[in-house]
Amino acid sequence: LNDEKKQALFGLGAAPTAELRTRALDYAISGAVKLQDFFYIGLVMHRYSSEGMLATWEHFTTKVATYQEMLAQANPSLMDACITAACSTFATPERCQEVTAFFMEHEKRFEKNGRKIKQTLEAIGTNTAYLARWQSSDALAWLQARKPA
C-alpha cells in the first residue's frame, strides 16, 4: 500500500498548471501526508518541468517557516530532501546567485543542512557550466539537422 501512496504523490508532482502545482505543494505540507513522504511531491515536480522547478523554489522560499516548523524534530535528512526538491537542478548563473543568497540569508535556519546546501550549490554551478558549454557549441544545430521528419 505504501508504494501505491508514493505513486499517487508522484502523480501530484506532475501537476500541469500553476494552480494545481500550488495546490499539490500546499497539500504536501498540510499534514495530510506522512512526514517521511511529503517531499516526494516537490521532488517530482522540480524535475518534471521548468515551471515545476520555479514552483518548488517559490513555494519553498515563501513557506520556509512552515517547512522548518514541520521538520523541527525530524531527522535533518528530510530537510535535505526538501532542499534538493526546491533547487537542485537549476542551471543559470542568476538562479545560482539567488539560491546562494537565500541560504546565506537563512544560514541559522539550516545549520544542520550545511553539507547538503554546499553540495546543491556545487551541483547548480556544475549544471550552469555544462549548459553554458552546450549552448556555445554546435550541439543544438547538429541535433536539429538530424531530427526525423
Tab-separated table of C-alpha atoms in Angstrom:
chain	number	residue	atom	x	y	z
A	1	LEU	CA	0.000	0.000	0.000
A	2	ASN	CA	2.812	2.423	0.782
A	3	ASP	CA	4.189	2.113	-2.776
A	4	GLU	CA	0.758	2.965	-4.160
A	5	LYS	CA	0.570	6.059	-1.945
A	6	LYS	CA	4.010	7.144	-3.136
A	7	GLN	CA	2.915	6.689	-6.749
A	8	ALA	CA	-0.062	8.966	-6.055
A	9	LEU	CA	2.295	11.579	-4.610
A	10	PHE	CA	4.493	11.269	-7.707
A	11	GLY	CA	1.406	11.938	-9.814
A	12	LEU	CA	0.657	15.101	-7.866
A	13	GLY	CA	4.194	16.232	-8.617
A	14	ALA	CA	3.358	16.192	-12.330
A	15	ALA	CA	0.614	18.805	-11.914
A	16	PRO	CA	0.181	20.522	-15.308
A	17	THR	CA	-0.997	24.003	-14.263
A	18	ALA	CA	0.258	26.654	-11.870
A	19	GLU	CA	-2.878	26.355	-9.739
A	20	LEU	CA	-2.568	22.577	-9.452
A	21	ARG	CA	1.154	22.824	-8.689
A	22	THR	CA	0.436	25.230	-5.838
A	23	ARG	CA	-2.374	23.045	-4.518
A	24	ALA	CA	-0.169	19.952	-4.662
A	25	LEU	CA	2.704	21.646	-2.832
A	26	ASP	CA	0.334	23.062	-0.216
A	27	TYR	CA	-1.176	19.595	0.230
A	28	ALA	CA	2.308	18.184	0.807
A	29	ILE	CA	2.853	20.484	3.792
A	30	SER	CA	-0.735	20.343	5.094
A	31	GLY	CA	-0.092	17.437	7.437
A	32	ALA	CA	-2.209	15.071	5.347
A	33	VAL	CA	0.899	13.329	4.001
A	34	LYS	CA	3.257	11.314	6.198
A	35	LEU	CA	6.266	13.373	7.193
A	36	GLN	CA	8.590	10.748	5.741
A	37	ASP	CA	6.896	11.064	2.326
A	38	PHE	CA	5.754	14.677	1.910
A	39	PHE	CA	8.845	15.811	-0.039
A	40	TYR	CA	8.157	13.421	-2.942
A	41	ILE	CA	5.640	15.823	-4.484
A	42	GLY	CA	8.211	18.616	-4.699
A	43	LEU	CA	10.987	16.291	-5.804
A	44	VAL	CA	8.993	15.025	-8.774
A	45	MET	CA	7.630	18.471	-9.588
A	46	HIS	CA	11.071	20.071	-9.610
A	47	ARG	CA	12.311	17.539	-12.127
A	48	TYR	CA	9.127	17.339	-14.220
A	49	SER	CA	9.235	20.732	-15.950
A	50	SER	CA	10.809	24.179	-15.915
A	51	GLU	CA	7.552	25.510	-14.471
A	52	GLY	CA	7.787	22.876	-11.756
A	53	MET	CA	11.339	23.966	-10.937
A	54	LEU	CA	10.192	27.524	-10.394
A	55	ALA	CA	7.088	26.458	-8.459
A	56	THR	CA	9.026	24.320	-5.985
A	57	TRP	CA	11.610	27.030	-5.381
A	58	GLU	CA	8.989	29.738	-4.906
A	59	HIS	CA	6.960	27.530	-2.573
A	60	PHE	CA	9.987	26.569	-0.500
A	61	THR	CA	11.279	30.131	-0.162
A	62	THR	CA	7.907	31.688	0.651
A	63	LYS	CA	6.906	28.952	3.104
A	64	VAL	CA	10.300	28.198	4.590
A	65	ALA	CA	8.987	28.815	8.112
A	66	THR	CA	6.331	26.130	7.593
A	67	TYR	CA	8.931	23.670	6.338
A	68	GLN	CA	11.142	24.461	9.346
A	69	GLU	CA	8.263	24.046	11.773
A	70	MET	CA	7.209	20.720	10.241
A	71	LEU	CA	10.730	19.349	10.390
A	72	ALA	CA	11.909	20.850	13.683
A	73	GLN	CA	12.050	17.450	15.411
A	74	ALA	CA	12.742	15.359	12.308
A	75	ASN	CA	15.968	13.937	11.008
A	76	PRO	CA	17.883	16.621	9.046
A	77	SER	CA	17.833	14.322	6.011
A	78	LEU	CA	14.176	15.277	5.457
A	79	MET	CA	15.116	18.951	5.115
A	80	ASP	CA	17.975	17.837	2.859
A	81	ALA	CA	15.357	16.207	0.613
A	82	CYS	CA	13.323	19.430	0.612
A	83	ILE	CA	16.388	21.438	-0.387
A	84	THR	CA	17.045	19.016	-3.239
A	85	ALA	CA	13.396	19.220	-4.289
A	86	ALA	CA	13.445	23.008	-4.253
A	87	CYS	CA	16.523	23.917	-6.255
A	88	SER	CA	18.901	21.093	-7.215
A	89	THR	CA	18.504	21.213	-10.994
A	90	PHE	CA	18.793	24.946	-11.629
A	91	ALA	CA	21.330	25.750	-14.332
A	92	THR	CA	21.733	29.507	-14.712
A	93	PRO	CA	24.086	31.976	-13.028
A	94	GLU	CA	21.088	34.043	-11.897
A	95	ARG	CA	19.452	31.099	-10.124
A	96	CYS	CA	22.779	30.078	-8.609
A	97	GLN	CA	23.178	33.574	-7.155
A	98	GLU	CA	19.578	33.603	-5.934
A	99	VAL	CA	19.894	30.227	-4.193
A	100	THR	CA	23.245	31.179	-2.670
A	101	ALA	CA	21.820	34.469	-1.360
A	102	PHE	CA	18.766	32.725	0.090
A	103	PHE	CA	20.775	30.176	2.050
A	104	MET	CA	23.243	32.807	3.235
A	105	GLU	CA	20.358	34.971	4.455
A	106	HIS	CA	18.798	32.000	6.258
A	107	GLU	CA	22.017	30.327	7.395
A	108	LYS	CA	20.861	29.858	11.000
A	109	ARG	CA	17.681	28.087	9.853
A	110	PHE	CA	19.750	25.486	8.041
A	111	GLU	CA	22.615	24.828	10.473
A	112	LYS	CA	22.105	21.054	10.215
A	113	ASN	CA	21.944	21.110	6.413
A	114	GLY	CA	25.200	22.845	5.557
A	115	ARG	CA	26.662	19.887	3.717
A	116	LYS	CA	23.537	19.405	1.554
A	117	ILE	CA	23.426	23.116	0.761
A	118	LYS	CA	27.083	23.089	-0.250
A	119	GLN	CA	26.526	20.024	-2.463
A	120	THR	CA	23.432	21.595	-4.013
A	121	LEU	CA	25.243	24.848	-4.800
A	122	GLU	CA	28.096	22.852	-6.359
A	123	ALA	CA	25.571	20.911	-8.464
A	124	ILE	CA	23.920	24.138	-9.642
A	125	GLY	CA	27.355	25.500	-10.552
A	126	THR	CA	28.150	22.329	-12.492
A	127	ASN	CA	24.760	22.449	-14.243
A	128	THR	CA	25.340	26.097	-15.136
A	129	ALA	CA	28.807	25.439	-16.574
A	130	TYR	CA	27.554	22.445	-18.570
A	131	LEU	CA	24.615	24.388	-20.007
A	132	ALA	CA	26.879	27.303	-20.979
A	133	ARG	CA	29.284	24.927	-22.764
A	134	TRP	CA	26.419	23.190	-24.522
A	135	GLN	CA	24.809	26.473	-25.615
A	136	SER	CA	28.094	27.765	-27.028
A	137	SER	CA	28.666	24.561	-29.012
A	138	ASP	CA	27.156	23.374	-32.264
A	139	ALA	CA	25.263	20.593	-30.470
A	140	LEU	CA	21.788	22.044	-30.981
A	141	ALA	CA	22.356	22.644	-34.698
A	142	TRP	CA	23.752	19.129	-35.020
A	143	LEU	CA	20.685	17.633	-33.320
A	144	GLN	CA	18.256	19.704	-35.359
A	145	ALA	CA	19.972	18.655	-38.587
A	146	ARG	CA	19.355	15.008	-37.637
A	147	LYS	CA	15.795	15.487	-36.440
A	148	PRO	CA	13.425	12.971	-38.051
A	149	ALA	CA	10.861	14.485	-40.391
